[in-house]
Tab-separated table of C-alpha atoms and ligand atoms in Angstrom:
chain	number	residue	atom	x	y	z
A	1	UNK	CA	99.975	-0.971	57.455
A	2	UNK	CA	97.441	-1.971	59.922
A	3	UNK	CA	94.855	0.540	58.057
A	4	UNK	CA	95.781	-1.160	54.898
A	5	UNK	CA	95.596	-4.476	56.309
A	6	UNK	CA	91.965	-3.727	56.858
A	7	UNK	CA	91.062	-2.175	53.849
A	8	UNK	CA	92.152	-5.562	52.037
A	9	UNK	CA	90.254	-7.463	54.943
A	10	UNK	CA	87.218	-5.168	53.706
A	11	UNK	CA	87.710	-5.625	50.419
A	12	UNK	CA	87.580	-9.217	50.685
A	13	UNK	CA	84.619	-9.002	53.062
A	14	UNK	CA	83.051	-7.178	50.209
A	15	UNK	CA	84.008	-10.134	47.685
A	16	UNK	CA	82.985	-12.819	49.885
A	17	UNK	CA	79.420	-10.493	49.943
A	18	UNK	CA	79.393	-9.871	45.950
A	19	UNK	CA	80.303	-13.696	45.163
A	20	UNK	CA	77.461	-14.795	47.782
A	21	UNK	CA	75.115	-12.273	45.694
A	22	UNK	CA	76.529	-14.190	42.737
A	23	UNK	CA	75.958	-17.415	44.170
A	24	UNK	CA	72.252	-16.345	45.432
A	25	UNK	CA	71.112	-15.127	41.635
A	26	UNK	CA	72.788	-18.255	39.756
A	27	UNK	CA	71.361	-20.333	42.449
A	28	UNK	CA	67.645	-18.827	42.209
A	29	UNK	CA	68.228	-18.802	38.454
A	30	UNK	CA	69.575	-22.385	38.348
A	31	UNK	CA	66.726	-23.427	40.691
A	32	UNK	CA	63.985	-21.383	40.073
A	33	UNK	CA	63.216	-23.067	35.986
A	34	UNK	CA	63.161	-26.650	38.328
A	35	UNK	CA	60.908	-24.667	40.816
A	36	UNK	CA	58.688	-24.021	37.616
A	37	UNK	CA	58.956	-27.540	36.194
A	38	UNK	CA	57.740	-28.523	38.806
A	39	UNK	CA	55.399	-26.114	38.970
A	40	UNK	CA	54.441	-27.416	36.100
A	41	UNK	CA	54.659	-30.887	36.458
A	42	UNK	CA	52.446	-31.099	39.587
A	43	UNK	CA	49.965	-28.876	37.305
A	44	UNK	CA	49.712	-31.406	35.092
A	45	UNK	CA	49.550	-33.747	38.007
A	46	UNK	CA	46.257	-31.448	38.804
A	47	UNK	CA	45.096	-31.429	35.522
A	48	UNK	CA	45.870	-35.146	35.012
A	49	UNK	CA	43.537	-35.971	38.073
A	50	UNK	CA	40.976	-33.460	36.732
A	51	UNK	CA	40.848	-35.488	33.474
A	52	UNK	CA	40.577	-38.523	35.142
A	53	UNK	CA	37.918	-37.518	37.151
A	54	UNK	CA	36.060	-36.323	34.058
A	55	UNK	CA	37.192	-39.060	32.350
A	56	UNK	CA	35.414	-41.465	34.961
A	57	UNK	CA	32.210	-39.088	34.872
A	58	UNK	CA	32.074	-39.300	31.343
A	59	UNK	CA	32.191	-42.807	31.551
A	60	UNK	CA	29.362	-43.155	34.191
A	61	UNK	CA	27.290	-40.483	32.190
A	62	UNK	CA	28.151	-42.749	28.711
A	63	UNK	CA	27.233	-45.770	30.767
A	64	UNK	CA	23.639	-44.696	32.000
A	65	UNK	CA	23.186	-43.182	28.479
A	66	UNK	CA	23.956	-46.109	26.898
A	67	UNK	CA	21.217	-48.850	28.707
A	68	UNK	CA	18.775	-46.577	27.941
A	69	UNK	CA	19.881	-45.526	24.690
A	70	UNK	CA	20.580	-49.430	23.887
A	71	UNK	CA	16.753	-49.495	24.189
A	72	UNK	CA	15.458	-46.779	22.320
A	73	UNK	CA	17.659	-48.125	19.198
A	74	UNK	CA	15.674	-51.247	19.313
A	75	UNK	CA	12.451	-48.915	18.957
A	76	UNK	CA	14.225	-47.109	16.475
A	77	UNK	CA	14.255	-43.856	18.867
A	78	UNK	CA	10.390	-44.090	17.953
A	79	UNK	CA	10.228	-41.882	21.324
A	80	UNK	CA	11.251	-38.939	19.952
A	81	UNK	CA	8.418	-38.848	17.345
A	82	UNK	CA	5.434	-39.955	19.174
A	83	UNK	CA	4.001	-37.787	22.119
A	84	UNK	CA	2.323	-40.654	23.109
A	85	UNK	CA	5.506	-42.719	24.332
A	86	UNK	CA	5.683	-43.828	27.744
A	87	UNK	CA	8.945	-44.219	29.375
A	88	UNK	CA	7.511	-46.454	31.617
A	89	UNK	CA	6.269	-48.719	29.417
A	90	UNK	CA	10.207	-49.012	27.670
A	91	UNK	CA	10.452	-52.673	28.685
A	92	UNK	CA	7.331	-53.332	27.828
A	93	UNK	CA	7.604	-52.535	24.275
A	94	UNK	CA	10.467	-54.140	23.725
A	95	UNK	CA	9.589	-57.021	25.127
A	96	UNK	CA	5.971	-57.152	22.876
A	97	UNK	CA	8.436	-56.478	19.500
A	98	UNK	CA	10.095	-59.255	20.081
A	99	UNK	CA	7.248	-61.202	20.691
A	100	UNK	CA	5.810	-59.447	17.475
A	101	UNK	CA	8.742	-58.544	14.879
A	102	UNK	CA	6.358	-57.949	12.706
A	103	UNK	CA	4.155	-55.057	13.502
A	104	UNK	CA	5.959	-51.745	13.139
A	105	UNK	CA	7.149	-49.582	16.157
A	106	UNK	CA	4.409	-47.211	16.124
A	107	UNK	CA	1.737	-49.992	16.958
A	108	UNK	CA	4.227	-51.740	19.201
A	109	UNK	CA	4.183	-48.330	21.184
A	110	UNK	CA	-0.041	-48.228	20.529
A	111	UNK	CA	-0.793	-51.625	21.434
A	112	UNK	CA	0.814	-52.275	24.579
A	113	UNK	CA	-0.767	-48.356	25.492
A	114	UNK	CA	-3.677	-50.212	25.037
A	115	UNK	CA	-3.003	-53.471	26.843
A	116	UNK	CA	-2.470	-55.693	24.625
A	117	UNK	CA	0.871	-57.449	26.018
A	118	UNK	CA	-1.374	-58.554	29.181
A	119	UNK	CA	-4.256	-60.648	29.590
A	120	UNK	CA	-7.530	-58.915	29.357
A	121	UNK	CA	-9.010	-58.238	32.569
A	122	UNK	CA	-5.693	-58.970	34.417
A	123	UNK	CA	-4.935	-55.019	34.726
A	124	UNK	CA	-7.615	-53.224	35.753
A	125	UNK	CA	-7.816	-49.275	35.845
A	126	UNK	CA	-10.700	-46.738	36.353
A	127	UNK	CA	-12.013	-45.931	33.562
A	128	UNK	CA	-11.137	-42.028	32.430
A	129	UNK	CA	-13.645	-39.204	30.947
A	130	UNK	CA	-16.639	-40.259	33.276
A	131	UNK	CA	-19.749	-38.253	32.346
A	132	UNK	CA	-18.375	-37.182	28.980
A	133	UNK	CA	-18.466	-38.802	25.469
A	134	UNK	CA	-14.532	-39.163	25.775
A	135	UNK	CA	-15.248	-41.962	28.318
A	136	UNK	CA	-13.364	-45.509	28.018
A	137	UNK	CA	-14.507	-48.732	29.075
A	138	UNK	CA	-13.305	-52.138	27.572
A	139	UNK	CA	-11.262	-54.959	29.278
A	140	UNK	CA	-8.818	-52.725	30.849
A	141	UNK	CA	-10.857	-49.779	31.804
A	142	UNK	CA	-13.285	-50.393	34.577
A	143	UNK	CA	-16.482	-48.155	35.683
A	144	UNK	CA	-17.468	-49.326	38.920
A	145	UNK	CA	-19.947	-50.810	40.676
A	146	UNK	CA	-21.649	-47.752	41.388
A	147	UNK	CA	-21.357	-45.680	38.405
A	148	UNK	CA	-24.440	-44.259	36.761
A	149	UNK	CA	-24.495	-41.681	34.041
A	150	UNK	CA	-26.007	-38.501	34.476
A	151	UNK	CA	-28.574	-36.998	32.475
A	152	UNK	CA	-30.217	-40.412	30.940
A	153	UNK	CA	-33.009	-39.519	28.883
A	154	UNK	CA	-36.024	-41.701	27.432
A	155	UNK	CA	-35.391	-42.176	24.033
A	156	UNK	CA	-38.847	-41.470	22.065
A	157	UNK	CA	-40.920	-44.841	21.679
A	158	UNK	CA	-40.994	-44.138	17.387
A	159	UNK	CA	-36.987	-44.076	17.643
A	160	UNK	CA	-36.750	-47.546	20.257
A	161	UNK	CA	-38.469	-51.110	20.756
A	162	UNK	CA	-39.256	-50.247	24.674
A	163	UNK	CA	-38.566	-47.858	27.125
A	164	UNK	CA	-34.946	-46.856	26.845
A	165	UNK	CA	-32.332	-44.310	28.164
A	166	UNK	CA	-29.424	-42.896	26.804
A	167	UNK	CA	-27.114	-39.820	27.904
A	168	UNK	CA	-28.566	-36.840	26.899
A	169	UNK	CA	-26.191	-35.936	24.151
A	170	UNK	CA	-26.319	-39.618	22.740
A	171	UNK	CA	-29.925	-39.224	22.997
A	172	UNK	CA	-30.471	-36.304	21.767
A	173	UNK	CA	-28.080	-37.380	18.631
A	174	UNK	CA	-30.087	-40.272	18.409
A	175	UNK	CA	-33.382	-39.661	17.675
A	176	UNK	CA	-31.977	-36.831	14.956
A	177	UNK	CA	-30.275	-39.636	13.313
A	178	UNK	CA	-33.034	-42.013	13.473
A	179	UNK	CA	-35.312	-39.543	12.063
A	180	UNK	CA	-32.834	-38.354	9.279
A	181	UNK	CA	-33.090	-41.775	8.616
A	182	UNK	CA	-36.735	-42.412	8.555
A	183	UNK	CA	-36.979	-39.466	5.749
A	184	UNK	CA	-34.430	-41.442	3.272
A	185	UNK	CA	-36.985	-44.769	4.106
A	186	UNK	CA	-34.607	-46.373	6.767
A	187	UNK	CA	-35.395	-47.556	10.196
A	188	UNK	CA	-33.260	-47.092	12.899
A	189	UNK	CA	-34.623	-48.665	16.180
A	190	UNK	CA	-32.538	-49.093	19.644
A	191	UNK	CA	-32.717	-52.218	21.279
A	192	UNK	CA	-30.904	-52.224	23.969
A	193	UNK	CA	-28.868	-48.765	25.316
A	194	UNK	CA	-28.343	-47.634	29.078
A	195	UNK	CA	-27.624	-51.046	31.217
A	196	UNK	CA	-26.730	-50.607	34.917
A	197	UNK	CA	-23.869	-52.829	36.749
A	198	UNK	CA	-26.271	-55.459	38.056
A	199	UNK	CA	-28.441	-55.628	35.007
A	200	UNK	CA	-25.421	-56.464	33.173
A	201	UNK	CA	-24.205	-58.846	35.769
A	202	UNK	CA	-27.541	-60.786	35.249
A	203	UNK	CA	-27.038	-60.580	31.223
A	204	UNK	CA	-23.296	-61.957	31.754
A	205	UNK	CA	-24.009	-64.538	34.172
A	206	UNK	CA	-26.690	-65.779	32.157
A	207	UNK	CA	-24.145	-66.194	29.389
A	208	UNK	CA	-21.819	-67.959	31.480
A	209	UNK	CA	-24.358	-70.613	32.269
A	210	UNK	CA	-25.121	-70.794	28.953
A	211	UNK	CA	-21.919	-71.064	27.034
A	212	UNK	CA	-18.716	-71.097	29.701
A	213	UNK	CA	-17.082	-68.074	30.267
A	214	UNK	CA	-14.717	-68.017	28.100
A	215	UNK	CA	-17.125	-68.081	25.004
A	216	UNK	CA	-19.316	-65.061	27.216
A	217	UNK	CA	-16.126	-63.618	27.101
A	218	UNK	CA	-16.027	-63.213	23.555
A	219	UNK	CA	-19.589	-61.895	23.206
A	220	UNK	CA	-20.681	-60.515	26.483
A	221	UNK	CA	-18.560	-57.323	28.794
A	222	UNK	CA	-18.493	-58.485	32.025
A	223	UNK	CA	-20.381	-55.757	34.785
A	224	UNK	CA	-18.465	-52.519	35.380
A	225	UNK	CA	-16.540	-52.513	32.136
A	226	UNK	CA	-19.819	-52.355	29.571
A	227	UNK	CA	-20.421	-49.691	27.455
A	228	UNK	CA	-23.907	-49.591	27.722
A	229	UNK	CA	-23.385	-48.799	31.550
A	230	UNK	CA	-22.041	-45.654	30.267
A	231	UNK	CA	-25.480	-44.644	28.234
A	232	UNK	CA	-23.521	-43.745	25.763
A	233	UNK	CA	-24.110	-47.396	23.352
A	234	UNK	CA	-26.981	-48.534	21.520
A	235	UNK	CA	-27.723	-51.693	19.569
A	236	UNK	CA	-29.595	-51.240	17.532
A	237	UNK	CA	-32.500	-53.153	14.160
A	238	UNK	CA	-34.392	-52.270	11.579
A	239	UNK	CA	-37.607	-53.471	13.356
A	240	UNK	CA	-37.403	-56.112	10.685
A	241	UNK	CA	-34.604	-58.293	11.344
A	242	UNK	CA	-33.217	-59.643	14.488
A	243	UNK	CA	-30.512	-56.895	15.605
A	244	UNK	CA	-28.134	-60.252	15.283
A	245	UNK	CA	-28.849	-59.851	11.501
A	246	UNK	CA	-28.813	-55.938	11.540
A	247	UNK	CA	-25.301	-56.629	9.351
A	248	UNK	CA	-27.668	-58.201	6.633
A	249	UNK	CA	-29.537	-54.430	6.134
A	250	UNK	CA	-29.635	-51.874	4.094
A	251	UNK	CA	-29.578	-49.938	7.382
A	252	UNK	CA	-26.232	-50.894	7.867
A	253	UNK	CA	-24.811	-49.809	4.904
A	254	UNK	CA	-26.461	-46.661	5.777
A	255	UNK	CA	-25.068	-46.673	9.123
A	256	UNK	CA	-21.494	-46.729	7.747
A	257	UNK	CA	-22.094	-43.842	5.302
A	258	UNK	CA	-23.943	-41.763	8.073
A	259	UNK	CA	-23.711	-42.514	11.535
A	260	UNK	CA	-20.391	-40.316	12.290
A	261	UNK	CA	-22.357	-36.933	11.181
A	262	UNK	CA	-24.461	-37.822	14.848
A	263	UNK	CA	-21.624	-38.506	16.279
A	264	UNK	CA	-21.679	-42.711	16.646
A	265	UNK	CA	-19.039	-44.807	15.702
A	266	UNK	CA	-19.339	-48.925	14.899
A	267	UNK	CA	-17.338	-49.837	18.300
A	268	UNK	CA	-16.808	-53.983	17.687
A	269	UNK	CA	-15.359	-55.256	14.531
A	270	UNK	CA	-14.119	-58.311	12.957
A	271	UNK	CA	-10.913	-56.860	11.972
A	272	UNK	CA	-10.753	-55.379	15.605
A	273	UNK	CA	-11.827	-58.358	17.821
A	274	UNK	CA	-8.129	-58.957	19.060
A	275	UNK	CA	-8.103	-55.228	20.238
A	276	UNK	CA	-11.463	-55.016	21.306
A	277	UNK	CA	-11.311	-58.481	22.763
A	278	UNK	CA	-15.364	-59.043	21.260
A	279	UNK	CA	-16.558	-60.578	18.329
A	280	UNK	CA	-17.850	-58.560	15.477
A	281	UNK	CA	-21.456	-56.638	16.808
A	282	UNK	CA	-22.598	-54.787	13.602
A	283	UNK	CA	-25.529	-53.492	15.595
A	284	UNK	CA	-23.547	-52.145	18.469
A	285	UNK	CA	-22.990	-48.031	17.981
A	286	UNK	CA	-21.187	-46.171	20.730
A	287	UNK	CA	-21.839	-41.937	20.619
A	288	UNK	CA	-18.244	-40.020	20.818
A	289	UNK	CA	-19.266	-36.781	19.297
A	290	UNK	CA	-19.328	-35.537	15.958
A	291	UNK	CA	-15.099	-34.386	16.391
A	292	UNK	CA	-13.929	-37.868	17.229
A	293	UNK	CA	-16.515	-40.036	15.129
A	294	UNK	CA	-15.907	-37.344	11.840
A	295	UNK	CA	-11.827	-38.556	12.688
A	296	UNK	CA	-12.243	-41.865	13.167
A	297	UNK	CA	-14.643	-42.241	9.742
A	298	UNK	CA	-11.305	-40.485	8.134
A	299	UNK	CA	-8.763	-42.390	9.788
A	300	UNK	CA	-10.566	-45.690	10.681
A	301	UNK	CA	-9.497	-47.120	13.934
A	302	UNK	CA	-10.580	-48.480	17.222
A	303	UNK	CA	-11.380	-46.296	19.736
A	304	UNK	CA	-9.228	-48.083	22.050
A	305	UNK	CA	-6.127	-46.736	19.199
A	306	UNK	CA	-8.271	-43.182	19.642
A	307	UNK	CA	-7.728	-42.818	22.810
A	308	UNK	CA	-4.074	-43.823	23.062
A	309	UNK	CA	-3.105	-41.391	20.652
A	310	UNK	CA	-4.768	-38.322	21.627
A	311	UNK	CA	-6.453	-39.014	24.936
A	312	UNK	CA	-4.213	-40.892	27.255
A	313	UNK	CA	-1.219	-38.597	28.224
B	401	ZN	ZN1	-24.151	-53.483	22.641
């Protein structure tokens, strides 16, 4: 009775053990799909924070795009076609369109390369290309008080009115044209060509006292930032008229046909005096080479335009 007594005890021992099994796989069965949810649930927690946080980079990332972006679209992402563009100058050039709606983005982007949206002589640099016939001088572009060309030559006394100098490659161009000239019954005479610092500050502030600066201004480079310092410019006559008049020749007209096979361009023109900041010098001629004068006669332009497009990067 006793042994049987036990056996049932067992037994129910064994129950109690197989309905706490029971109870232990419901529960992990019953608990283990919340255990997943939220498994889940905090994933998407995760993931929710991720997105934020992506979200709110995006955002930033949109938002610097955008100011910038904002201001290419007023240039018409111009940028992205011209190698010339300068970041830098972004405000600038939207500031000078809206000061000139008018003129297209391209010579927005050229123009204020140049200069144009300050005063002239307000922003001085040095002037680039010393010593070679890429060099740039004009109301921006300063030489220095010091500078002096190397290799000036005399230019022959049949080819010039006294003794003169040019750079050896603008002199040597020189007296070819000249003489190519001479053989079709033109004359082709410098007048004035290599001019140090202080003989152009005498020439300016001669002008000054003459006329006022301002009107010098409009005629007359004030030292360091002529062309003629460079001994790379002539003006030039026919040994006829005054060189004031040369525009009145026949040697003009020749000039234009001929002058860019030596390697000279026409530097000052009417058309050009807002660029150039001088009046119209028909007489002036300024040696680049035969590459740059050849493009220029093809795609007629300043040189100041020149050398923002291809030179100034
Ligand atoms: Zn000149």
């Amino acid at each position: 009775m006793a042994k049987k007594g036990k056996k049932k005890k067992n037994l129910f021992l064994l129950a109690d053990i197989l309905l706490a099994v029971i109870l232990i796989v419901v529960g992990v069965i019953i608990i283990n799909p919340f255990k997943s949810d939220n498994k889940a649930k905090d994933k998407e927690e995760v993931k929710g924070t991720d997105e934020n946080q992506n979200e709110g980079k995006d955002k930033e990332i949109v938002k610097e795009k955008t100011e910038e972006e904002i201001k290419l679209e007023k240039l018409n992402n111009i940028n992205e076609k011209l190698d010339f563009f300068k970041m830098e100058n972004l405000d600038r050039y939207i500031a000078y369109k809206e000061k000139n709606p008018n003129l297209d983005d391209e010579t927005v982007v050229v123009y204020v390369n140049i200069g144009l949206d300050q005063e002239f002589y307000t922003n001085r640099k040095d002037s680039p290309f010393k010593d070679t016939n890429k060099v740039i001088t004009n109301k921006f572009y300063f030489l220095g008080e010091n500078y002096v060309p190397k290799d000036l030559v005399k230019i022959s006394s049949a080819n010039s009115a006294r003794e003169l100098y040019l750079q050896k490659d603008a002199a040597e161009a020189f007296e070819r044209m000249a003489n190519d000239a001479k053989k079709e019954g033109y004359t082709i005479r410098a007048v004035s060509t290599y001019r140090s610092y202080s003989y152009q500050q005498g020439l300016y502030n001669n002008y000054v006292n003459q006329d006022g600066k301002a009107a010098a201004d409009t005629y007359s480079a004030r030292a360091g930032y002529s062309e003629h310092q460079t001994g790379l410019a002539a003006d030039i006559d026919n040994a006829n008229l005054s060189y004031t008049s040369f525009g009145l020749s026949k040697e003009f007209n020749w000039m234009q046909e001929n002058c860019y096979k030596y390697g000279f361009i026409l530097r000052y023109t009417k058309a050009n005096e807002f660029i150039t900041g001088y009046k119209d010098e028909p007489w002036h001629y300024r040696y680049v080479g035969v590459e740059i004068a050849t493009y220029i006669k093809e795609h007629p332009m300043t040189y100041e335009e020149y050398f923002v497009r291809f030179l100034d990067k």
